[in-house]
Short mmCIF file of C-alpha atoms in Angstrom, two decimals:
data_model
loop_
_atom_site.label_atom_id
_atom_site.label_comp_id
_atom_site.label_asym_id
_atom_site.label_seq_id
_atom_site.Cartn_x
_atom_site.Cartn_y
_atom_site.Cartn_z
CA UNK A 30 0.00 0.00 0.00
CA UNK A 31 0.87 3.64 -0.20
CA UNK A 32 0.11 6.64 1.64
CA UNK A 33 -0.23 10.02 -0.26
CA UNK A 34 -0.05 13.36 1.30
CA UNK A 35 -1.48 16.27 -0.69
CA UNK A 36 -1.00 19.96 0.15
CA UNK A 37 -3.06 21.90 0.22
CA UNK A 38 -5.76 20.45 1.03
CA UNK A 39 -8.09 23.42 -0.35
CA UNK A 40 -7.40 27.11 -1.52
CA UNK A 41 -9.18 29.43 -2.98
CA UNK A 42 -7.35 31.56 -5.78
CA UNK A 43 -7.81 34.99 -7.72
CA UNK A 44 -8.08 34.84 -11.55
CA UNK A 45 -4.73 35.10 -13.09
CA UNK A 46 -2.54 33.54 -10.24
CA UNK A 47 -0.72 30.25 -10.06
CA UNK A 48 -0.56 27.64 -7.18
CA UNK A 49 1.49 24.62 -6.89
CA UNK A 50 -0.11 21.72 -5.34
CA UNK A 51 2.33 19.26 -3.56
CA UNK A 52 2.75 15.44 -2.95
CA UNK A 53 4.32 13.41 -0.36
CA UNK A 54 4.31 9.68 -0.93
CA UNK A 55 5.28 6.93 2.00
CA UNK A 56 7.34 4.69 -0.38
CA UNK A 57 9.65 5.05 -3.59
CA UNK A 58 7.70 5.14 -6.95
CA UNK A 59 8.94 5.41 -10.33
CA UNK A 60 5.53 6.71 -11.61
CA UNK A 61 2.94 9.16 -10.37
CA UNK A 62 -0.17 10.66 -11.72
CA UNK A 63 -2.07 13.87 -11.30
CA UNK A 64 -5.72 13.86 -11.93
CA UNK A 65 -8.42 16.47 -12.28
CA UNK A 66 -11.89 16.03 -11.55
CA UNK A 67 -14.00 18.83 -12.15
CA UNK A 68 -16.92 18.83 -9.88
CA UNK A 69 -19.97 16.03 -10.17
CA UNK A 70 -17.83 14.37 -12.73
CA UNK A 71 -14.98 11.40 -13.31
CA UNK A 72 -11.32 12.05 -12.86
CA UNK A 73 -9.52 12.87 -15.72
CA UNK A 74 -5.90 12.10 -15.99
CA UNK A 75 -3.47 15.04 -16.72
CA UNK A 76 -0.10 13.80 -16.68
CA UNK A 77 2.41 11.12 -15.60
CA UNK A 78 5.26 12.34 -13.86
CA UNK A 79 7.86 9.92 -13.91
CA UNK A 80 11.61 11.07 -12.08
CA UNK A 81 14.47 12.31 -13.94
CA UNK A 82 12.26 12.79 -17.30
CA UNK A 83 9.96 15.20 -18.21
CA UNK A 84 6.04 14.88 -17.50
CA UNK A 85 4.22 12.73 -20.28
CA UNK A 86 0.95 15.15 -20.79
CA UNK A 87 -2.50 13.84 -21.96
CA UNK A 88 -4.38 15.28 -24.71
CA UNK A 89 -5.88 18.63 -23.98
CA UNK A 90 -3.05 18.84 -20.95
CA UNK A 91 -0.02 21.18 -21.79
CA UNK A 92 2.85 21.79 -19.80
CA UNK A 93 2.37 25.82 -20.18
CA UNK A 94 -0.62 25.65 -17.87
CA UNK A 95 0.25 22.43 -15.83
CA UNK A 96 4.10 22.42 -14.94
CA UNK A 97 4.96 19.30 -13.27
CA UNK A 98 8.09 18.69 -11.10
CA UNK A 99 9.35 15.52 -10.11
CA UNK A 100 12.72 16.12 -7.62
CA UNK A 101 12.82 12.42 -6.50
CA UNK A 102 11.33 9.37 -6.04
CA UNK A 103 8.76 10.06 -3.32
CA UNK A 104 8.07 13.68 -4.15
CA UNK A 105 5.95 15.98 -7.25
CA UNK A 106 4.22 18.94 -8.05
CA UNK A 107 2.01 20.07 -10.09
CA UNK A 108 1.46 23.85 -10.68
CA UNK A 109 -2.08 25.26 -12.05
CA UNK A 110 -0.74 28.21 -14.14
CA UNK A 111 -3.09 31.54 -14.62
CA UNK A 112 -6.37 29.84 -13.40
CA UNK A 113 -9.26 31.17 -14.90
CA UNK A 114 -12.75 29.87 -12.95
CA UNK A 115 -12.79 27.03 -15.18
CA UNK A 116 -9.55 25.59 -13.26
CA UNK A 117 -11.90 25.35 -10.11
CA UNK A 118 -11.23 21.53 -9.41
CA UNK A 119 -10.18 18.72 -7.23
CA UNK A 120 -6.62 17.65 -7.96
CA UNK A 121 -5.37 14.16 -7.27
CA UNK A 122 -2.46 12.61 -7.16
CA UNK A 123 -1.75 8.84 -7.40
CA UNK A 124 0.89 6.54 -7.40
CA UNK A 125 0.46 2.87 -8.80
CA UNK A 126 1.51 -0.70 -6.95
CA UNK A 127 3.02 -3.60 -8.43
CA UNK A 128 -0.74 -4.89 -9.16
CA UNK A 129 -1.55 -2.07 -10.54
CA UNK A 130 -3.79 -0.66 -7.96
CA UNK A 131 -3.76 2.89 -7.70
CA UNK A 132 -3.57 4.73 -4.52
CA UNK A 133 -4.92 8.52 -4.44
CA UNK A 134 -3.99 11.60 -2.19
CA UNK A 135 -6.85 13.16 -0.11
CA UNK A 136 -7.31 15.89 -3.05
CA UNK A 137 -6.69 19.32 -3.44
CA UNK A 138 -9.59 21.56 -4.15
CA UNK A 139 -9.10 24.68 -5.99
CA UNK A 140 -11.82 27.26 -6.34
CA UNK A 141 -10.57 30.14 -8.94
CA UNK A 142 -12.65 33.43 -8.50
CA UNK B 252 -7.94 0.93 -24.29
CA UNK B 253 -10.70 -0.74 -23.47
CA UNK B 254 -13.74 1.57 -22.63
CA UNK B 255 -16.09 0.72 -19.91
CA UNK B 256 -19.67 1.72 -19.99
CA UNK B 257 -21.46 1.76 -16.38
CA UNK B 258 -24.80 3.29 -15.57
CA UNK B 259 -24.93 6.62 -14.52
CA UNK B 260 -26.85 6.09 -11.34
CA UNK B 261 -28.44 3.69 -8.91
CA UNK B 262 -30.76 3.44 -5.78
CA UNK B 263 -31.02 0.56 -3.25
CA UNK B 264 -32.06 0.79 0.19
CA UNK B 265 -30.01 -0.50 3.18
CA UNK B 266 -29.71 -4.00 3.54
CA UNK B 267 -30.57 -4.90 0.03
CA UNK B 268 -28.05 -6.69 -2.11
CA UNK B 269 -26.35 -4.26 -4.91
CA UNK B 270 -25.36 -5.17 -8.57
CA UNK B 271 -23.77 -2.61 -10.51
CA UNK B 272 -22.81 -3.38 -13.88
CA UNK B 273 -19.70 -2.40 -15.81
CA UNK B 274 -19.64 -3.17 -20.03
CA UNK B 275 -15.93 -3.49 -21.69
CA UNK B 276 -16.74 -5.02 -25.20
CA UNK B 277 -13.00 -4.41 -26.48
CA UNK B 278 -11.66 -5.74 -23.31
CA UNK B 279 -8.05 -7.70 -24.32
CA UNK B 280 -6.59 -10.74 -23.66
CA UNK B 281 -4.06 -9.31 -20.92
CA UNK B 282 -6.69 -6.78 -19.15
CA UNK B 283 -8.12 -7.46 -15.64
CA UNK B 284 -10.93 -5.74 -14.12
CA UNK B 285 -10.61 -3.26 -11.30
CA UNK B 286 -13.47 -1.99 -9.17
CA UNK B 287 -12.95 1.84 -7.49
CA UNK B 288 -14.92 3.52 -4.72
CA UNK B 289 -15.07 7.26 -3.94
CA UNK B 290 -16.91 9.16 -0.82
CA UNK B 291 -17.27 12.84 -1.43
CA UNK B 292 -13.91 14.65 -0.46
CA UNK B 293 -11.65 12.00 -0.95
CA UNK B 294 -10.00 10.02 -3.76
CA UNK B 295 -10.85 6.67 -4.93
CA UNK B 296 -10.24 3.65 -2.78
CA UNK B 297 -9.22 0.28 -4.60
CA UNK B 298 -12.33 -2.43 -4.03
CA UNK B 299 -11.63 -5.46 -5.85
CA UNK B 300 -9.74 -6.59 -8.93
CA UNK B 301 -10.14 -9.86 -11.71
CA UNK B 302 -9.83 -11.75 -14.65
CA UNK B 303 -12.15 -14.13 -15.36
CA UNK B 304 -15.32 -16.08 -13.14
CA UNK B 305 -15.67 -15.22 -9.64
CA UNK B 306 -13.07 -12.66 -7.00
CA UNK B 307 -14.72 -12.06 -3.34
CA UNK B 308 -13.30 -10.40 -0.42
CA UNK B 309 -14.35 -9.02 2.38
CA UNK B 310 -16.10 -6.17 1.34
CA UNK B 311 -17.11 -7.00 -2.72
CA UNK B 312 -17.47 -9.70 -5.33
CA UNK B 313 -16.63 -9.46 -8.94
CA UNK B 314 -18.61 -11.77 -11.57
CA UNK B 315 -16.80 -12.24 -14.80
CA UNK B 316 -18.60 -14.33 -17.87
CA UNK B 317 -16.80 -16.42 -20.10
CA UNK B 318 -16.53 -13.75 -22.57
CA UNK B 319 -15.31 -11.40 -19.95
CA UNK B 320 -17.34 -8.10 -21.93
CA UNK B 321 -19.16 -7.02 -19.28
CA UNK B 322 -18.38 -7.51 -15.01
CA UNK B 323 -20.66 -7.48 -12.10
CA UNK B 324 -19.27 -5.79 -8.78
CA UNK B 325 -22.19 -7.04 -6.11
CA UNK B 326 -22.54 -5.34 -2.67
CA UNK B 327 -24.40 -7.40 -0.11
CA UNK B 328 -26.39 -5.84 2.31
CA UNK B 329 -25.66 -2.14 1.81
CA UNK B 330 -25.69 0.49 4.29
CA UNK B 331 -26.06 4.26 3.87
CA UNK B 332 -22.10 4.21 4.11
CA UNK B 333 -22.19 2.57 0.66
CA UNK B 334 -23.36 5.51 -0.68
CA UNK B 335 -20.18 6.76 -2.95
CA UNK B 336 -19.54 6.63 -6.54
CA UNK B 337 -18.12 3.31 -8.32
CA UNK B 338 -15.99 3.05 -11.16
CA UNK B 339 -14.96 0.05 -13.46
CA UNK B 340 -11.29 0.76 -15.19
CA UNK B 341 -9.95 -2.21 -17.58
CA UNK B 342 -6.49 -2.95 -18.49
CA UNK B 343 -2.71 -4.89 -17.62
CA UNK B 344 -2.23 -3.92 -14.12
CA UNK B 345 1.31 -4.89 -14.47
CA UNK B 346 2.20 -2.24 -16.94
CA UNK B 347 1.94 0.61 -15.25
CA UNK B 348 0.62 2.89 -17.58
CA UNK B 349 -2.16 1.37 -18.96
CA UNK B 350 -5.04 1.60 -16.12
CA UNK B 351 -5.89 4.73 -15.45
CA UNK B 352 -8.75 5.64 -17.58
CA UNK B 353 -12.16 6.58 -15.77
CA UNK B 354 -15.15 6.33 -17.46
CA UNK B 355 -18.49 7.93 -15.91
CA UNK B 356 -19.04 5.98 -13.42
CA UNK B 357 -22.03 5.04 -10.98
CA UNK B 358 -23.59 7.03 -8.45
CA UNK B 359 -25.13 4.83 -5.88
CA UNK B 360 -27.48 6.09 -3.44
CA UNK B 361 -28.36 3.37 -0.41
CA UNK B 362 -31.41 4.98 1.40
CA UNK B 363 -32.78 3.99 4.87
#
């Protein structure tokens, strides 16, 4: 299993701004996700952060507005650049075991005003 | 990827058994089954996970047919705590990569 720390846990944010949105993991993992999931709907998967290479972005994800960081093995970040009300979300981040059960953070709700 | 196609909602009333079904026509030879759960404010908690016939634990089961295009994750006896979206993702859960699509999902509601 895995424990995930996310930080913060909510924030609300002025149009225009940026906010970087930490996690923690318990263990070593080569790969971890960040997922958005705007509200009453499914999560949608922005990126794969794996360490020492760049971020692997899904369609309609860029790295311009979500700049991912990924220091180590236990550690990323993922940075919501000039949020616009449409950003308002939950953000997730996950981390995947051997068989291939995904553990998520707590969430990180943004609300962009 | 295979896509799954669950209903969008479903009602039950404690103590009633629970069948929520999950379709996954193009589902490939290598892909298992995983179930999700999700309470409001927090991220999705594994449930249960297979391949073919029948996976119980302690808190699910998972019926697969023989043609493996569709799975059945039954809840017995459900209480108001039940109440929480479920999701059905398909794919190798030993390449890393390749499960982590949600599809819509189902909204249960247990009522007393």
């Amino acid at each position: 299993s895995a424990v995930i720390s996310q930080k913060p846990s909510r924030d609300i944010c002025q149009r225009g701004t940026s906010l970087t949105i930490q996690c923690q993991v318990d263990s070593q993992v080569t790969m971890m996700f960040w997922y958005r999931q705007q509200p009453g709907q499914s999560l949608t998967l922005i990126a794969t952060a794996n360490q020492g290479s760049e971020a692997t972005y899904e369609s309609g994800f860029v790295i311009d507005k979500f700049p991912i960081s990924r220091p180590n093995l236990t550690f990323s970040t993922l940075t919501v650049s000039n949020m616009s009300p449409e950003d308002s979300s939950i953000y997730l981040c996950s981390v995947v075991a051997g068989t291939g059960e995904l553990f998520f953070g707590e969430g990180s709700r943004l609300t962009v005003l | 990827l295979a896509k799954t196609t669950q209903p969008i909602s479903m009602d039950s009333y404690e103590g009633q058994e629970v069948n929520i079904t999950c379709s996954h026509n193009n589902i490939a030879t290598n892909d298992y089954i995983t179930w999700y759960q999700q309470f409001p404010s927090q991220g999705p908690r594994f449930i249960i996970q297979g391949y073919k016939t029948k996976v119980t634990n302690e808190v699910a089961s998972l019926f697969i047919p023989a043609d493996r295009k569709s799975s059945t994750l039954s809840l017995p006896r459900v209480s108001l705590s039940d109440t929480a979206v479920y999701y059905c993702l398909v794919g190798e859960p030993y390449n890393a990569g390749n499960m982590l699509t949600f599809g819509g999902g189902t909204r249960l509601m247990v009522k007393p």
